[in-house]
Amino acid sequence: MKSAFRLLAAAAIALVATAVHAADFKPAVVYDMGGKFDKSFNEGVYNGVKRFTEETGIEVMEFEVTNEAQRQRAMERLVQRGATALLGVGFGQADAISAVAEAHPEVQFGIIDVFWLDQPNLRQYSFKEHEGSYLVGVAAAMKSETGTVGFVGGMDVPLIRKFACGYVQGVKSVNADIEVLQNMTGTTPSAWNDPVKGGELAQSQIDRGADVVYHAAGGTGIGGIQTTADAGKLAIGVDANQNYLAPGNVLTSMVKRVDVAAYQHFKDAHKGMFSAGIMQLGLAEGGVDWAVDEHNRDLVAGDIEAAVAAAKEAIISGGISVHNYEDDSSCPM
């Protein structure tokens, strides 16, 4: 498989020279709030785990977190059960995995959506969500008939602000006069799993004129998609390809390839190719993109598809630089 990684922390590399025998290799994953079948972020990870199991025949031990206190205990228990490679899902697991990795240097750890930890046995996967969000912003602006579009975020944290900021930049690149309505669901992890609230926020934006609503809210966003479709407006999905959830009413999805990260973590550990450090995936690395398939092709064919393709090429080549909110918490408007 073609590598999609850029190693940014060379000083933190620890290569394992020999492949691990299947009988001794015990992978494990700790999903975050919302569960592995959230049709979004966690489920994307699950798809990567499933791919690894299908290719190797090796079952992956799993734990689905339902409250914050479970994270570290779950990791410790999985290590006690013999886990040799463990993947944590989401930035909320950063403190837990850092502590457990320090206590168990023999285990190969990985975490998705974290880039600030410093453990020699920890691989951190970070994505350029702002680049993918820019693309769907272009599509939203070109499709909008009202001159108003929306964004519904999950937990109000810099990562989700990064999605929103990239989206705004894409929208404004098409038409600086388009209004972008923004709402965050909450400030606690429960914000990822509240589809009722997601629907309410989407409806409030529709009531204020939005005819395209992008969500970056995990399971909460499913409610937003359904409400937007019921209102006869257009939704934009996130993380997984969610075009199928409401065919004809999902303009596109900003695909974040957490499945690639999950698959690669276990594959590399199994083959003795594990390395610690920060690995960042954007458009150039195939880590983010927009989704076009049989469910939405009629909605984006022609000018929209051409414009998004041009924006994607320009971002990859450096012709367009998308501001990263996590680097600077201002957002060009």
CSV table of C-alpha atoms in Angstrom, one decimal:
chain,number,residue,atom,x,y,z
A,1,MET,CA,0.0,0.0,0.0
A,2,LYS,CA,1.3,3.4,-1.0
A,3,SER,CA,2.4,5.3,2.1
A,4,ALA,CA,0.4,8.4,3.0
A,5,PHE,CA,2.4,9.6,5.8
A,6,ARG,CA,4.8,12.5,6.4
A,7,LEU,CA,7.0,12.1,9.5
A,8,LEU,CA,7.4,15.3,11.3
A,9,ALA,CA,9.2,14.3,14.5
A,10,ALA,CA,12.3,12.5,13.3
A,11,ALA,CA,13.9,12.7,16.8
A,12,ALA,CA,11.2,10.6,18.2
A,13,ILE,CA,11.6,7.6,15.8
A,14,ALA,CA,12.0,4.2,17.2
A,15,LEU,CA,12.1,1.5,14.6
A,16,VAL,CA,11.4,-2.2,15.4
A,17,ALA,CA,13.7,-4.4,13.2
A,18,THR,CA,11.8,-7.7,13.1
A,19,ALA,CA,8.2,-8.5,12.4
A,20,VAL,CA,6.1,-9.8,15.2
A,21,HIS,CA,4.9,-13.3,15.0
A,22,ALA,CA,1.1,-13.5,14.6
A,23,ALA,CA,0.8,-15.6,17.8
A,24,ASP,CA,2.5,-12.9,19.8
A,25,PHE,CA,0.8,-9.9,18.3
A,26,LYS,CA,-2.2,-8.7,20.1
A,27,PRO,CA,-3.7,-5.5,18.8
A,28,ALA,CA,-6.3,-3.4,20.7
A,29,VAL,CA,-8.3,-0.3,20.1
A,30,VAL,CA,-10.2,2.1,22.4
A,31,TYR,CA,-13.0,3.9,20.6
A,32,ASP,CA,-14.2,7.2,22.0
A,33,MET,CA,-17.6,8.7,22.9
A,34,GLY,CA,-20.3,7.8,20.4
A,35,GLY,CA,-19.3,4.2,19.8
A,36,LYS,CA,-17.7,2.4,16.9
A,37,PHE,CA,-20.9,2.5,14.8
A,38,ASP,CA,-21.5,6.3,15.0
A,39,LYS,CA,-21.5,6.4,11.1
A,40,SER,CA,-18.7,9.0,11.4
A,41,PHE,CA,-15.4,9.3,13.2
A,42,ASN,CA,-15.3,6.1,15.3
A,43,GLU,CA,-16.8,4.0,12.5
A,44,GLY,CA,-14.1,5.2,10.1
A,45,VAL,CA,-11.5,3.8,12.6
A,46,TYR,CA,-13.5,0.6,12.9
A,47,ASN,CA,-13.4,0.2,9.1
A,48,GLY,CA,-9.6,0.4,9.2
A,49,VAL,CA,-9.5,-2.2,12.1
A,50,LYS,CA,-11.9,-4.4,10.1
A,51,ARG,CA,-9.6,-4.2,7.1
A,52,PHE,CA,-6.6,-5.3,9.1
A,53,THR,CA,-8.5,-8.3,10.6
A,54,GLU,CA,-9.8,-9.3,7.2
A,55,GLU,CA,-6.3,-9.3,5.7
A,56,THR,CA,-4.4,-10.9,8.5
A,57,GLY,CA,-7.0,-13.0,10.4
A,58,ILE,CA,-6.0,-11.3,13.6
A,59,GLU,CA,-8.8,-10.2,15.8
A,60,VAL,CA,-8.4,-6.8,17.5
A,61,MET,CA,-9.5,-6.4,21.1
A,62,GLU,CA,-12.0,-3.5,21.4
A,63,PHE,CA,-13.4,-1.2,24.0
A,64,GLU,CA,-16.1,1.5,23.5
A,65,VAL,CA,-15.8,4.4,25.9
A,66,THR,CA,-19.1,5.7,27.4
A,67,ASN,CA,-17.6,8.1,29.9
A,68,GLU,CA,-14.3,10.0,30.3
A,69,ALA,CA,-13.2,8.0,33.4
A,70,GLN,CA,-13.1,4.8,31.4
A,71,ARG,CA,-10.3,5.8,29.0
A,72,GLN,CA,-7.2,5.1,31.0
A,73,ARG,CA,-8.7,2.1,32.9
A,74,ALA,CA,-9.7,0.5,29.5
A,75,MET,CA,-6.2,0.9,28.1
A,76,GLU,CA,-4.6,-0.5,31.3
A,77,ARG,CA,-6.9,-3.5,31.2
A,78,LEU,CA,-6.2,-4.2,27.5
A,79,VAL,CA,-2.4,-4.1,28.2
A,80,GLN,CA,-3.0,-6.5,31.1
A,81,ARG,CA,-4.8,-8.8,28.7
A,82,GLY,CA,-1.7,-8.9,26.6
A,83,ALA,CA,-2.1,-6.0,24.1
A,84,THR,CA,1.2,-5.4,22.2
A,85,ALA,CA,-0.2,-2.6,19.9
A,86,LEU,CA,-2.9,-0.2,21.2
A,87,LEU,CA,-4.7,2.6,19.3
A,88,GLY,CA,-6.6,5.4,21.1
A,89,VAL,CA,-9.3,7.2,19.2
A,90,GLY,CA,-9.6,11.0,19.6
A,91,PHE,CA,-7.8,13.9,21.3
A,92,GLY,CA,-9.8,13.2,24.5
A,93,GLN,CA,-7.7,10.1,25.1
A,94,ALA,CA,-4.4,12.1,25.1
A,95,ASP,CA,-3.7,12.2,28.8
A,96,ALA,CA,-4.7,8.6,29.3
A,97,ILE,CA,-2.6,7.2,26.5
A,98,SER,CA,0.4,9.3,27.5
A,99,ALA,CA,0.3,7.9,31.0
A,100,VAL,CA,-0.2,4.3,29.9
A,101,ALA,CA,2.5,4.5,27.2
A,102,GLU,CA,5.0,5.8,29.8
A,103,ALA,CA,4.1,2.9,32.1
A,104,HIS,CA,4.4,0.3,29.4
A,105,PRO,CA,7.3,1.1,27.1
A,106,GLU,CA,7.2,-2.4,25.5
A,107,VAL,CA,3.8,-1.7,24.0
A,108,GLN,CA,3.4,0.2,20.6
A,109,PHE,CA,0.8,2.9,21.0
A,110,GLY,CA,-1.0,5.1,18.5
A,111,ILE,CA,-3.5,7.9,18.9
A,112,ILE,CA,-5.6,9.8,16.3
A,113,ASP,CA,-6.1,13.6,16.4
A,114,VAL,CA,-3.1,14.3,18.7
A,115,PHE,CA,0.3,15.8,17.9
A,116,TRP,CA,1.6,17.3,21.2
A,117,LEU,CA,2.7,14.3,23.2
A,118,ASP,CA,6.2,13.0,23.7
A,119,GLN,CA,6.6,9.3,24.3
A,120,PRO,CA,9.1,7.2,22.5
A,121,ASN,CA,6.6,4.3,21.9
A,122,LEU,CA,3.7,6.5,20.7
A,123,ARG,CA,2.7,7.3,17.1
A,124,GLN,CA,0.5,10.3,16.7
A,125,TYR,CA,-1.8,10.9,13.7
A,126,SER,CA,-2.8,14.4,12.8
A,127,PHE,CA,-5.0,15.4,9.8
A,128,LYS,CA,-5.3,18.6,7.8
A,129,GLU,CA,-9.0,18.9,8.2
A,130,HIS,CA,-8.9,22.5,7.2
A,131,GLU,CA,-7.8,21.5,3.7
A,132,GLY,CA,-10.7,19.1,3.2
A,133,SER,CA,-13.1,21.6,4.7
A,134,TYR,CA,-12.0,24.2,2.2
A,135,LEU,CA,-13.0,21.9,-0.6
A,136,VAL,CA,-16.5,21.3,0.7
A,137,GLY,CA,-16.8,25.0,1.4
A,138,VAL,CA,-16.2,25.7,-2.3
A,139,ALA,CA,-19.0,23.2,-3.1
A,140,ALA,CA,-21.4,24.7,-0.6
A,141,ALA,CA,-20.9,28.2,-1.8
A,142,MET,CA,-21.4,27.2,-5.4
A,143,LYS,CA,-24.6,25.3,-4.6
A,144,SER,CA,-26.2,27.8,-2.3
A,145,GLU,CA,-29.1,29.7,-3.7
A,146,THR,CA,-29.8,31.8,-0.6
A,147,GLY,CA,-26.3,33.2,0.0
A,148,THR,CA,-26.3,31.7,3.5
A,149,VAL,CA,-24.7,28.4,4.6
A,150,GLY,CA,-24.2,26.7,7.9
A,151,PHE,CA,-21.7,24.8,10.1
A,152,VAL,CA,-22.6,22.7,13.1
A,153,GLY,CA,-19.7,21.6,15.2
A,154,GLY,CA,-19.5,19.1,18.0
A,155,MET,CA,-17.4,19.8,21.1
A,156,ASP,CA,-16.1,23.4,21.0
A,157,VAL,CA,-12.4,22.7,20.8
A,158,PRO,CA,-9.6,24.1,18.5
A,159,LEU,CA,-9.8,20.9,16.3
A,160,ILE,CA,-13.4,21.6,15.4
A,161,ARG,CA,-12.8,25.3,15.0
A,162,LYS,CA,-10.2,24.1,12.4
A,163,PHE,CA,-12.9,22.4,10.4
A,164,ALA,CA,-15.1,25.5,10.6
A,165,CYS,CA,-12.3,27.9,9.6
A,166,GLY,CA,-11.3,25.8,6.6
A,167,TYR,CA,-14.9,25.7,5.5
A,168,VAL,CA,-15.3,29.5,5.8
A,169,GLN,CA,-12.2,30.0,3.7
A,170,GLY,CA,-13.6,27.8,1.0
A,171,VAL,CA,-16.9,29.5,1.0
A,172,LYS,CA,-15.4,33.0,0.9
A,173,SER,CA,-13.1,32.0,-2.0
A,174,VAL,CA,-16.2,31.7,-4.1
A,175,ASN,CA,-18.2,34.6,-2.8
A,176,ALA,CA,-17.0,36.9,0.0
A,177,ASP,CA,-20.6,38.0,0.6
A,178,ILE,CA,-22.0,34.6,1.6
A,179,GLU,CA,-22.9,34.4,5.2
A,180,VAL,CA,-21.6,31.4,7.2
A,181,LEU,CA,-23.7,30.6,10.3
A,182,GLN,CA,-21.8,28.6,13.0
A,183,ASN,CA,-22.9,26.8,16.1
A,184,MET,CA,-21.1,24.4,18.4
A,185,THR,CA,-23.1,21.7,20.2
A,186,GLY,CA,-21.4,21.9,23.6
A,187,THR,CA,-18.2,21.9,25.7
A,188,THR,CA,-18.2,18.3,27.0
A,189,PRO,CA,-17.7,15.0,25.3
A,190,SER,CA,-21.4,14.4,25.2
A,191,ALA,CA,-21.5,16.9,22.4
A,192,TRP,CA,-20.4,14.1,20.0
A,193,ASN,CA,-23.5,12.0,20.6
A,194,ASP,CA,-26.6,14.2,20.7
A,195,PRO,CA,-28.4,13.9,17.4
A,196,VAL,CA,-31.4,15.7,18.7
A,197,LYS,CA,-29.3,18.8,19.5
A,198,GLY,CA,-27.6,18.4,16.1
A,199,GLY,CA,-31.0,18.5,14.4
A,200,GLU,CA,-32.1,21.5,16.4
A,201,LEU,CA,-29.0,23.5,15.5
A,202,ALA,CA,-29.3,22.6,11.9
A,203,GLN,CA,-33.0,23.7,11.9
A,204,SER,CA,-32.1,27.0,13.5
A,205,GLN,CA,-29.6,27.7,10.8
A,206,ILE,CA,-32.1,26.7,8.1
A,207,ASP,CA,-34.7,29.0,9.7
A,208,ARG,CA,-32.1,31.8,9.3
A,209,GLY,CA,-31.7,31.1,5.6
A,210,ALA,CA,-29.0,28.4,5.3
A,211,ASP,CA,-29.6,26.0,2.5
A,212,VAL,CA,-26.4,24.0,2.9
A,213,VAL,CA,-25.3,22.8,6.4
A,214,TYR,CA,-21.9,21.2,7.1
A,215,HIS,CA,-21.5,19.2,10.3
A,216,ALA,CA,-18.3,18.2,12.1
A,217,ALA,CA,-20.0,16.7,15.1
A,218,GLY,CA,-19.7,12.9,15.1
A,219,GLY,CA,-22.9,11.1,16.0
A,220,THR,CA,-24.6,14.5,16.7
A,221,GLY,CA,-24.2,15.4,13.1
A,222,ILE,CA,-26.5,12.5,12.0
A,223,GLY,CA,-29.4,14.4,13.5
A,224,GLY,CA,-28.3,17.5,11.5
A,225,ILE,CA,-28.2,15.6,8.3
A,226,GLN,CA,-31.6,14.1,8.8
A,227,THR,CA,-33.2,17.4,9.7
A,228,THR,CA,-31.6,19.2,6.8
A,229,ALA,CA,-32.8,16.5,4.4
A,230,ASP,CA,-36.3,16.7,5.9
A,231,ALA,CA,-36.3,20.4,5.3
A,232,GLY,CA,-35.4,19.8,1.6
A,233,LYS,CA,-32.0,21.4,2.0
A,234,LEU,CA,-28.5,20.1,1.5
A,235,ALA,CA,-26.2,18.6,4.2
A,236,ILE,CA,-22.5,18.0,4.1
A,237,GLY,CA,-21.2,14.9,5.9
A,238,VAL,CA,-17.9,14.4,7.7
A,239,ASP,CA,-15.2,11.9,8.4
A,240,ALA,CA,-16.8,8.9,6.8
A,241,ASN,CA,-18.5,9.2,3.4
A,242,GLN,CA,-22.1,10.0,4.6
A,243,ASN,CA,-23.6,10.6,1.1
A,244,TYR,CA,-25.7,7.5,1.5
A,245,LEU,CA,-27.5,8.7,4.6
A,246,ALA,CA,-29.8,10.9,2.6
A,247,PRO,CA,-29.2,10.5,-1.1
A,248,GLY,CA,-30.0,13.6,-3.0
A,249,ASN,CA,-29.8,15.7,0.1
A,250,VAL,CA,-26.2,15.2,1.0
A,251,LEU,CA,-24.1,17.5,-1.2
A,252,THR,CA,-20.9,15.7,-0.3
A,253,SER,CA,-18.8,14.6,2.6
A,254,MET,CA,-15.5,15.8,3.9
A,255,VAL,CA,-13.7,12.4,4.1
A,256,LYS,CA,-11.1,12.1,6.9
A,257,ARG,CA,-9.2,8.8,6.4
A,258,VAL,CA,-9.0,7.7,10.0
A,259,ASP,CA,-9.4,4.2,8.6
A,260,VAL,CA,-6.0,4.6,6.9
A,261,ALA,CA,-4.4,5.6,10.2
A,262,ALA,CA,-5.9,2.7,12.1
A,263,TYR,CA,-5.0,0.1,9.4
A,264,GLN,CA,-1.5,1.5,9.1
A,265,HIS,CA,-0.9,1.5,12.8
A,266,PHE,CA,-1.7,-2.2,13.2
A,267,LYS,CA,-0.1,-3.2,9.9
A,268,ASP,CA,3.2,-1.5,10.7
A,269,ALA,CA,3.3,-2.9,14.2
A,270,HIS,CA,2.6,-6.4,13.0
A,271,LYS,CA,5.3,-6.2,10.3
A,272,GLY,CA,7.9,-4.8,12.7
A,273,MET,CA,7.8,-1.4,11.0
A,274,PHE,CA,6.4,0.6,13.8
A,275,SER,CA,7.8,4.1,14.3
A,276,ALA,CA,7.0,6.7,16.9
A,277,GLY,CA,6.5,10.4,16.0
A,278,ILE,CA,3.9,12.7,14.5
A,279,MET,CA,2.4,11.7,11.1
A,280,GLN,CA,0.3,14.3,9.4
A,281,LEU,CA,-2.2,13.6,6.5
A,282,GLY,CA,-3.7,16.2,4.2
A,283,LEU,CA,-4.8,16.3,0.6
A,284,ALA,CA,-1.4,15.6,-0.7
A,285,GLU,CA,-1.1,12.5,1.5
A,286,GLY,CA,-4.6,11.2,0.8
A,287,GLY,CA,-5.6,11.9,4.3
A,288,VAL,CA,-8.6,14.1,3.6
A,289,ASP,CA,-10.8,14.7,0.5
A,290,TRP,CA,-14.3,15.2,-0.6
A,291,ALA,CA,-16.6,12.4,-1.6
A,292,VAL,CA,-18.3,12.0,-5.0
A,293,ASP,CA,-20.3,8.8,-5.7
A,294,GLU,CA,-23.6,7.6,-7.1
A,295,HIS,CA,-25.5,9.3,-4.3
A,296,ASN,CA,-24.4,12.8,-5.0
A,297,ARG,CA,-22.8,13.0,-8.5
A,298,ASP,CA,-25.8,14.7,-10.0
A,299,LEU,CA,-25.6,17.4,-7.3
A,300,VAL,CA,-22.0,18.3,-8.0
A,301,ALA,CA,-21.4,17.4,-11.7
A,302,GLY,CA,-20.1,20.1,-13.9
A,303,ASP,CA,-18.9,23.4,-12.6
A,304,ILE,CA,-18.8,22.4,-8.9
A,305,GLU,CA,-16.7,19.3,-9.5
A,306,ALA,CA,-14.4,21.2,-11.8
A,307,ALA,CA,-14.0,24.0,-9.2
A,308,VAL,CA,-13.3,21.7,-6.4
A,309,ALA,CA,-10.8,19.7,-8.4
A,310,ALA,CA,-9.0,23.0,-9.3
A,311,ALA,CA,-8.9,24.1,-5.6
A,312,LYS,CA,-7.6,20.7,-4.6
A,313,GLU,CA,-4.8,20.9,-7.1
A,314,ALA,CA,-3.9,24.4,-6.0
A,315,ILE,CA,-3.7,23.4,-2.3
A,316,ILE,CA,-1.5,20.4,-3.1
A,317,SER,CA,0.8,22.5,-5.3
A,318,GLY,CA,1.0,25.4,-2.8
A,319,GLY,CA,-1.0,27.8,-5.0
A,320,ILE,CA,-3.6,28.1,-2.2
A,321,SER,CA,-2.6,28.1,1.4
A,322,VAL,CA,-5.4,27.2,3.8
A,323,HIS,CA,-5.1,28.9,7.2
A,324,ASN,CA,-4.8,26.3,10.1
A,325,TYR,CA,-6.8,27.5,13.2
A,326,GLU,CA,-4.7,25.2,15.4
A,327,ASP,CA,-1.6,27.1,14.4
A,328,ASP,CA,-3.2,30.5,14.8
A,329,SER,CA,-6.6,30.9,16.4
A,330,SER,CA,-7.8,33.6,14.1
A,331,CYS,CA,-9.7,32.8,10.9
A,332,PRO,CA,-9.6,34.9,7.7
A,333,MET,CA,-13.2,35.9,7.0
